[in-house]
Coordinates of N, CA and C in Angstrom, one line a residue:
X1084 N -45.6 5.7 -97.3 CA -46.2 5.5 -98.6 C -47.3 6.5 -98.8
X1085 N -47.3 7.1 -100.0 CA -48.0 8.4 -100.4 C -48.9 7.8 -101.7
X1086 N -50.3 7.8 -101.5 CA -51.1 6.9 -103.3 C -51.1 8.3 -103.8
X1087 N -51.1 8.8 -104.7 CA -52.2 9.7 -105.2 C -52.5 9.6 -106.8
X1088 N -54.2 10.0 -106.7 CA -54.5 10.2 -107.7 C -55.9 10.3 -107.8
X1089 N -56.5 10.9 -106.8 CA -58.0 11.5 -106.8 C -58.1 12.8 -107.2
X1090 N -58.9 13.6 -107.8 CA -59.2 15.0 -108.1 C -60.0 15.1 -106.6
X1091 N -60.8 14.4 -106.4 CA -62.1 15.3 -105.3 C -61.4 14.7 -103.9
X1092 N -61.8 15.2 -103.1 CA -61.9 15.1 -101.7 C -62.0 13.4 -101.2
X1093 N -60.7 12.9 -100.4 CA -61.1 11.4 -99.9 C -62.3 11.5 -99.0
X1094 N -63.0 10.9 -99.3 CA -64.4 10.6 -98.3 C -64.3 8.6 -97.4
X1095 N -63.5 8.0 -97.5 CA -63.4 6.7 -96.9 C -62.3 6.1 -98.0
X1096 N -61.5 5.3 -96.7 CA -60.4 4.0 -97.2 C -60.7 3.0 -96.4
X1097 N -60.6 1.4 -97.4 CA -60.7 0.1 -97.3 C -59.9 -0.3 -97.2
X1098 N -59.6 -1.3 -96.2 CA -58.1 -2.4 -97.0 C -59.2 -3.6 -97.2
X1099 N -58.6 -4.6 -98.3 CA -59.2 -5.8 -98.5 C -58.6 -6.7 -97.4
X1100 N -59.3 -7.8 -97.2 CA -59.2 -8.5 -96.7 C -58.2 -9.5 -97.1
X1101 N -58.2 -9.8 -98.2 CA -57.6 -11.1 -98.8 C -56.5 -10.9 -99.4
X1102 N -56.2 -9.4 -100.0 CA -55.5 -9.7 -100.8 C -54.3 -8.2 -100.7
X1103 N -53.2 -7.2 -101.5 CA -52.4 -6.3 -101.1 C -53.4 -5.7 -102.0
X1104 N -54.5 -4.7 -101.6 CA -54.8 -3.7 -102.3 C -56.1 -2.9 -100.9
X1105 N -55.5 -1.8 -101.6 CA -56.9 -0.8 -100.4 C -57.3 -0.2 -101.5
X1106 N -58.6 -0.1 -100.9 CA -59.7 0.8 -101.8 C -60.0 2.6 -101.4
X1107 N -60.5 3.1 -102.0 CA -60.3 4.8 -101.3 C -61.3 4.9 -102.0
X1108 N -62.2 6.1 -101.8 CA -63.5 6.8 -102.5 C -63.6 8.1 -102.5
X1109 N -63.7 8.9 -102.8 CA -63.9 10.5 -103.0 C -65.7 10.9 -103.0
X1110 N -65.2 12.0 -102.7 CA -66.6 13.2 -103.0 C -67.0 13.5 -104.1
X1111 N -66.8 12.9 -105.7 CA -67.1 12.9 -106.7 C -67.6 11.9 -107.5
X1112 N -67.8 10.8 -106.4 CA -68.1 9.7 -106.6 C -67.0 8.3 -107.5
X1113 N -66.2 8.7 -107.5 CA -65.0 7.8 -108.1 C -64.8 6.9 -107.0
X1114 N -64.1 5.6 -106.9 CA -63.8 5.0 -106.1 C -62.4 4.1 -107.1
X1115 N -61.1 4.1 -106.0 CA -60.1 3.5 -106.6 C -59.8 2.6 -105.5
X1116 N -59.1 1.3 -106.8 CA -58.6 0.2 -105.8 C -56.9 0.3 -106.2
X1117 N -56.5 0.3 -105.4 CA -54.5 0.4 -105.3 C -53.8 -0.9 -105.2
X1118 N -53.1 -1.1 -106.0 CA -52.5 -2.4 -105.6 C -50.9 -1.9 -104.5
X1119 N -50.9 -2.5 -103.6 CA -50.3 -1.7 -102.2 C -48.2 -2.0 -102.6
X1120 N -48.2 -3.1 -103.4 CA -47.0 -3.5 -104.1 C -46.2 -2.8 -104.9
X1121 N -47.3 -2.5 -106.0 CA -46.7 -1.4 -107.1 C -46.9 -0.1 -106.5
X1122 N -47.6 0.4 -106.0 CA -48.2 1.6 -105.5 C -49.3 2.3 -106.7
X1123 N -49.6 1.7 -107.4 CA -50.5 2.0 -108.3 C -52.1 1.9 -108.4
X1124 N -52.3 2.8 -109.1 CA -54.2 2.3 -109.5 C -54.4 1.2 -110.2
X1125 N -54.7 0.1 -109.7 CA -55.3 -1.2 -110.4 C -56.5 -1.2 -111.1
X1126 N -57.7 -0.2 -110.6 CA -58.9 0.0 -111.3 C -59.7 1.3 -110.4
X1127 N -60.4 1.7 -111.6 CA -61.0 2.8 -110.8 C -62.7 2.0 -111.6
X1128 N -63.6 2.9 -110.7 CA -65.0 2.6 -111.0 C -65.9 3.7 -110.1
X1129 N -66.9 4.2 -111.1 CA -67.1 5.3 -111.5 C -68.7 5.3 -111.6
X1130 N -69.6 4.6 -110.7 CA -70.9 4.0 -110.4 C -71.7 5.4 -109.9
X1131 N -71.2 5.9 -108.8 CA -71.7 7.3 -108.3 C -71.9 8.3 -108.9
X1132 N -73.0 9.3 -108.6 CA -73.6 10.3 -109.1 C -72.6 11.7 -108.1
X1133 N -72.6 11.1 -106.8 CA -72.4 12.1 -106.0 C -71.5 11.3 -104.5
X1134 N -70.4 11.9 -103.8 CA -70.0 11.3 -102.7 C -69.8 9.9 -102.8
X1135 N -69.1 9.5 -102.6 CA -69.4 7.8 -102.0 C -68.7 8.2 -100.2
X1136 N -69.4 7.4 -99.5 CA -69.8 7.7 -98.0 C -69.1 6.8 -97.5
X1137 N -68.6 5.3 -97.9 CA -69.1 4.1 -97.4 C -68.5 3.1 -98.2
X1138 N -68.0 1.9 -97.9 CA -67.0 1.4 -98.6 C -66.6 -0.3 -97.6
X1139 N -67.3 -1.4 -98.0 CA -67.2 -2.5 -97.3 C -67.5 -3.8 -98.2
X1140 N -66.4 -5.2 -97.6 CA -66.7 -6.4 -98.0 C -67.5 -7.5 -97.6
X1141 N -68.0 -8.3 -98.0 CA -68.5 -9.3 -97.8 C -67.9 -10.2 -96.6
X1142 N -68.2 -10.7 -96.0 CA -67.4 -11.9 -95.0 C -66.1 -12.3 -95.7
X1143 N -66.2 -12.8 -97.1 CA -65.4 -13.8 -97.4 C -64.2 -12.8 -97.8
X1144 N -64.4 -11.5 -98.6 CA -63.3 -10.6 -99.0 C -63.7 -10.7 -100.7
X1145 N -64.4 -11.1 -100.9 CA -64.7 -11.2 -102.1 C -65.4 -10.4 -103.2
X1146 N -66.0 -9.5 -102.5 CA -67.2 -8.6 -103.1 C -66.9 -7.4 -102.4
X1147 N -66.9 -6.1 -102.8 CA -66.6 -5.1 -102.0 C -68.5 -4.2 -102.6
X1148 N -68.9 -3.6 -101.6 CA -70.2 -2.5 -101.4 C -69.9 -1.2 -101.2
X1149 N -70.5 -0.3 -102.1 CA -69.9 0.9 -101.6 C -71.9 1.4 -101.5
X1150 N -71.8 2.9 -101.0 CA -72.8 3.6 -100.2 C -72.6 5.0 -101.0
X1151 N -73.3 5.3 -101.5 CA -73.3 6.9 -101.8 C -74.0 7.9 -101.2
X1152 N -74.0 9.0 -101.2 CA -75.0 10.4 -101.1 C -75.7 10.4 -102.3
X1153 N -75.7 9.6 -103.7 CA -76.6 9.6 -104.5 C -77.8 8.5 -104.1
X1154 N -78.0 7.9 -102.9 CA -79.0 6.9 -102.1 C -79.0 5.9 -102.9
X1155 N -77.5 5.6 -103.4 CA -77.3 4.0 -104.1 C -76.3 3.3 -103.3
X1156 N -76.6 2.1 -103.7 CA -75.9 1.2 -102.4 C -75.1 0.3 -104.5
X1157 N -73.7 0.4 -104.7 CA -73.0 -0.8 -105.8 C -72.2 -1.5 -105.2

């Protein structure tokens, strides 16, 4: 299986916990979640100024955190 659809540089990949989707983040601060089924982008989000570093859930699988190089934690 091949995702694509980032312009910038992958900087970290997630799998969720709970459910068929991994998350991926780039060096341009985009971050996409994939639904692993379709092979598709389910949603992108676009919070970052610069990098996202960093990329993690909650205990439950419920809330995902991401970390940037712009010194924001969404």
């Amino acid at each position: 299986m091949s995702l694509t659809g980032h312009n910038g540089r992958i900087e970290c990949v997630k799998f969720a916990y709970t459910d068929d989707f991994v998350y991926s983040a780039d060096d341009i601060g985009i971050i996409r979640r994939w639904d692993l089924n379709s092979q598709t982008i389910s949603s992108t989000f676009n919070g970052h100024m610069k990098s996202v570093r960093t990329l993690d859930f909650n205990p439950s699988g419920e809330y995902v955190a991401s970390g940037g190089n712009d010194t924001t934690v969404r």
